[in-house]
XYZ file of C-alpha atoms in Angstrom:
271
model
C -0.715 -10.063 22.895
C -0.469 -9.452 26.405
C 0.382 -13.094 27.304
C 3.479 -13.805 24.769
C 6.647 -13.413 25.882
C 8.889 -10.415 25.196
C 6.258 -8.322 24.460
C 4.481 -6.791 27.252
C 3.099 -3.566 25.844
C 0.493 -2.852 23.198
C 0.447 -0.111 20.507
C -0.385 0.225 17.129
C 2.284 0.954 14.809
C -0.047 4.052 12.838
C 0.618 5.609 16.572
C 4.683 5.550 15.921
C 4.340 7.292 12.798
C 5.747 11.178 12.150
C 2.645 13.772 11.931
C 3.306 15.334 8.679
C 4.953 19.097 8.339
C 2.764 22.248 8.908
C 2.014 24.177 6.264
C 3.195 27.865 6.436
C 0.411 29.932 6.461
C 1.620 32.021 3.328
C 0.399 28.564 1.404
C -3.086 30.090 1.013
C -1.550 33.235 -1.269
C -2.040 33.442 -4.709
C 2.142 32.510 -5.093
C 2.896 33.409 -8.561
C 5.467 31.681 -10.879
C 9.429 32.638 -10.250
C 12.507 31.129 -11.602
C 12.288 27.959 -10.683
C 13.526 25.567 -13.075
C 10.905 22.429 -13.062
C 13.446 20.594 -14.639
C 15.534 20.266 -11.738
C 12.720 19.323 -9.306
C 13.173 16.011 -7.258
C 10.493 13.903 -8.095
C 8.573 11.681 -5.623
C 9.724 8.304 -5.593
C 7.645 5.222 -4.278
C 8.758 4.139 -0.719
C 8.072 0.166 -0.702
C 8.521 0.383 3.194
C 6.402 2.882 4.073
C 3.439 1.079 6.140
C 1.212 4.232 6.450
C 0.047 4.335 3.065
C -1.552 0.539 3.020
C -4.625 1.385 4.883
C -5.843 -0.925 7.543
C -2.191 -2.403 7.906
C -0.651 -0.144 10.323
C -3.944 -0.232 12.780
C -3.456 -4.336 12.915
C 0.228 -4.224 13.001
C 2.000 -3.512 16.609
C 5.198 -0.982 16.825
C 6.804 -5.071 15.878
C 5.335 -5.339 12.695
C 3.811 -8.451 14.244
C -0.195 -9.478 14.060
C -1.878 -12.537 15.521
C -3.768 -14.620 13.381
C -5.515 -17.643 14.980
C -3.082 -20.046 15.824
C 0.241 -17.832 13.520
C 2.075 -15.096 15.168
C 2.732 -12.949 11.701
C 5.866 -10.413 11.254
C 5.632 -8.350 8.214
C 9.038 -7.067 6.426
C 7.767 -5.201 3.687
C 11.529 -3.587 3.520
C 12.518 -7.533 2.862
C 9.530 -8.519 1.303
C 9.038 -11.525 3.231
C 6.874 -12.355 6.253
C 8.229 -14.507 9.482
C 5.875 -16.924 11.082
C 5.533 -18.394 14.753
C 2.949 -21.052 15.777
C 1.889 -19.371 19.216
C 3.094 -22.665 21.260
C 6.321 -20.944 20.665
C 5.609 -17.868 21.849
C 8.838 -17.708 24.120
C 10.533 -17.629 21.119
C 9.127 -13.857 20.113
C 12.675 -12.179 20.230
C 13.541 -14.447 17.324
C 10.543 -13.585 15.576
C 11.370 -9.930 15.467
C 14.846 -10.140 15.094
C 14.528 -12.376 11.999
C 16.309 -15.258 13.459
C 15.303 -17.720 10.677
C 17.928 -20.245 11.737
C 15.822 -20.789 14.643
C 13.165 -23.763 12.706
C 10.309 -23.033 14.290
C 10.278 -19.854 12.247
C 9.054 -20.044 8.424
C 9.809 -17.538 6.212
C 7.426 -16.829 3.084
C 7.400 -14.010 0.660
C 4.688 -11.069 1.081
C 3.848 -11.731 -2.397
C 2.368 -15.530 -0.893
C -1.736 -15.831 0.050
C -1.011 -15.700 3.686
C -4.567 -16.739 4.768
C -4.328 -19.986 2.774
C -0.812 -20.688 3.988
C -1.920 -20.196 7.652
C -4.830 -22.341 7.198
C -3.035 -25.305 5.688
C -0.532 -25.355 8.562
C -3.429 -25.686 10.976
C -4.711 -28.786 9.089
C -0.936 -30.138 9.040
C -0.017 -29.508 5.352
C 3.777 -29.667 5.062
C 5.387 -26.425 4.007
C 7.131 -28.041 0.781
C 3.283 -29.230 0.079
C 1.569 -25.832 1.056
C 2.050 -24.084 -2.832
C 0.125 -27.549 -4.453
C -2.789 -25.861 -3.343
C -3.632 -24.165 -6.362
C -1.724 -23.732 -9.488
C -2.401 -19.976 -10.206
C 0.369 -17.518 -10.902
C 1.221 -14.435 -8.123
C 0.754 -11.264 -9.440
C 3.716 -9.090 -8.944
C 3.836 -5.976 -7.066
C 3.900 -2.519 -9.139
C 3.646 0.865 -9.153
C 3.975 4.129 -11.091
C 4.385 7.752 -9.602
C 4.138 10.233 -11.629
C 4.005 14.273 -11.711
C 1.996 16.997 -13.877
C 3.200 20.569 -13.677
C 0.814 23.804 -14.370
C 3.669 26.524 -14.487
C 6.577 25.803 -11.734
C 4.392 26.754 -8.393
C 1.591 23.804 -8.643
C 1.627 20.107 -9.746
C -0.036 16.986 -9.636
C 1.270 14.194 -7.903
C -0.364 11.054 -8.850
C 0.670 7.573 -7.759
C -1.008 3.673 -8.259
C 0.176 1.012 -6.266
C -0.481 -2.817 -6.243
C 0.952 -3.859 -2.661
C 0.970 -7.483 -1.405
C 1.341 -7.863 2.402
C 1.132 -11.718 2.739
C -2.480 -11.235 4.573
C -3.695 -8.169 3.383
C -3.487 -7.556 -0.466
C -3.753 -3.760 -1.630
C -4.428 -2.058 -5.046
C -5.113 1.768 -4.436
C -4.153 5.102 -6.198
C -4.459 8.806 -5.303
C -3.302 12.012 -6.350
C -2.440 15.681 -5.047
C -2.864 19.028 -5.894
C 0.575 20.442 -4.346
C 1.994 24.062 -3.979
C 5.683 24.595 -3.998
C 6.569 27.167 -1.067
C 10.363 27.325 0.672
C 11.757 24.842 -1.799
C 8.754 22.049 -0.267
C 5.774 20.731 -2.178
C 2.794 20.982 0.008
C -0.428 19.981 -0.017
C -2.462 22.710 -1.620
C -6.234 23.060 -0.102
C -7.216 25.222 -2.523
C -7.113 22.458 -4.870
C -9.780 20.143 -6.210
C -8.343 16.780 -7.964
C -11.039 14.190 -9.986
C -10.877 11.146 -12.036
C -11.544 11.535 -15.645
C -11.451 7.547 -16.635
C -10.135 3.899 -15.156
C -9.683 1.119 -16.800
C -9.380 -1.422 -13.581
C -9.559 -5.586 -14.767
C -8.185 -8.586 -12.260
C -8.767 -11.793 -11.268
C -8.380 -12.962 -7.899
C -6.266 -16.208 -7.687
C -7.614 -19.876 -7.414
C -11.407 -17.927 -8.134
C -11.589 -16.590 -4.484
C -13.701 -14.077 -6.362
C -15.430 -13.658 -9.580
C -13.228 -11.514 -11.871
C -13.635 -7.355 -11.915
C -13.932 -5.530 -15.061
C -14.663 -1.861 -15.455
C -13.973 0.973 -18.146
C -15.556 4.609 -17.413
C -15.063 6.930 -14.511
C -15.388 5.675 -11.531
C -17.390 9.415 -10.290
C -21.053 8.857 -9.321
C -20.400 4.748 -10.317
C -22.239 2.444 -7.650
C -19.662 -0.205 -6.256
C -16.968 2.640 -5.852
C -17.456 4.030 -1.982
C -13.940 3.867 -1.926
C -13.312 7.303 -3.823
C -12.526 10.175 -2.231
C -12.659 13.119 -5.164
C -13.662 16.955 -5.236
C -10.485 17.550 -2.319
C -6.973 18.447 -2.859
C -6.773 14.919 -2.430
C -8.381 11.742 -4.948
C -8.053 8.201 -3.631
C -9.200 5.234 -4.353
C -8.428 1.798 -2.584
C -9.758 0.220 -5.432
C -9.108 -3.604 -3.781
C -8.216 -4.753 -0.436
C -8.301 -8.118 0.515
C -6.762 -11.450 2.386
C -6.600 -12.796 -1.181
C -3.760 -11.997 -4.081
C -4.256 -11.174 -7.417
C -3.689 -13.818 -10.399
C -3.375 -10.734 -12.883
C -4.317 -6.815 -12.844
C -4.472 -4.077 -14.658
C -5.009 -0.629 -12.998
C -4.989 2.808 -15.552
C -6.463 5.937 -13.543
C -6.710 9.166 -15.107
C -6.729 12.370 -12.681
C -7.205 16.251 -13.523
C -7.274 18.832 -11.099
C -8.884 22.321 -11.039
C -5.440 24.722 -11.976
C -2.451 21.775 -11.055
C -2.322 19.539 -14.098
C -3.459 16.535 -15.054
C -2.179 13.129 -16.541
C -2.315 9.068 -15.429
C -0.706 6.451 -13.774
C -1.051 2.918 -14.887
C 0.349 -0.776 -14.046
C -0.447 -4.005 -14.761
C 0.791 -7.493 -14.797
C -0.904 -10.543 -17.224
């Protein structure tokens, strides 16, 4: 990275990000229920642009958004769902790159949803960019997700949330869940929580049979295959696929219950 113009110092973008709040140390009392109306509670919402919670993306990324990949100088714009691409014999022309100047030609613009990998690859072997989608026929999966929120009286709750996140060269399907504790109007993370899967229903195919298709009904708990899952913490997780290659079609159900927060699902899919 060292060598391309305009950019002349290396850091990871994970290394930009804010270190989250401290809890108060009142958390760990046994808080009990008040007047709180639940009803009025601002729910979590989904942020699209928020790189920290794709795992693996923020370590490759620099503070640019911008990865090398052979030949391809990549910038990721998950707030404009699109990613900007420089052959490296025009690396004096990294300012443009980052800035999004995309009337400058030597920059090509494809959507995050597109198999990156395969793209890059053509354009090494020449492939003309009108010519590059003839590749393979398969439909794109769309991007989803569902947050959602379980309340056991009005100080603890569940916050679950399932996410299917294309990134042009690194394709993401993961979901976790919280046991939170509401304390000075905030919803913290609550360590003396335990969270668990009950069930998952997880089915996709991998476009232009990359991979054999994935099928599996049960819980996940104690399954072979699923080193992924984090359970028995305030916090369950699963990063249930993540891969250089998108998705032809999903569908992703997850089922969480927690020791005294709540319970419920979160679910998407797209067929």
């Amino acid at each position: 990275m060292q060598y391309i113009d305009g950019f002349t110092n290396y850091q990871a973008l994970k290394n930009t990000f804010t270190p989250p709040l401290t809890p108060p140390a009142e958390l760990s009392q046994d808080l009990p229920d008040d007047d709180y109306n639940i009803s009025n509670d601002i729910l979590p919402v989904y942020n699209k642009n928020d790189y920290s919670t794709i795992p693996f993306l923020s370590d490759i990324l620099n503070t640019d958004k911008v990865v090398i990949i052979g030949n391809w100088i990549v910038r990721l714009e998950l707030e404009n769902d699109r990613a900007l691409v420089l052959n490296k014999t025009n690396s004096s022309q990294y300012n443009d790159l980052i800035t999004g100047n995309t009337n400058n030609p030597n920059i090509l613009s494809f959507s995050t949803e597109d198999d990156g990998i395969e793209i890059l690859n053509q354009l090494d072997n020449g492939v003309s960019v009108l010519s590059i989608r003839l590749w393979c026929s398969d439909r794109y999966a769309k991007r989803a997700n569902d947050t959602r929120v379980a309340y056991n009286g009005n100080r603890k709750r569940l916050h679950m949330e399932v996410f299917y996140r294309p990134a042009f060269v690194l394709f993401t399907l993961k979901c976790n869940a919280t046991a939170q504790k509401r304390f000075l109007r905030i919803w913290w993370k609550d360590w003396g929580g335990i969270v668990n899967t009950t069930y998952m229903d997880l089915r996709y195919n991998v476009r232009c049979n990359k991979k054999t298709s994935f099928n599996f009904q049960g819980n996940p708990n104690g399954q072979p295959g699923f080193g992924g899952l984090v359970s028995n913490q305030p916090e369950c997780q699963l990063l249930a696929y993540q891969t250089t290659r998108a998705f032809k079609n999903y569908t992703f159900i997850i089922d969480f219950i927690s020791n005294n927060h709540g319970a419920g699902h979160v679910e998407i899919s797209d067929y």
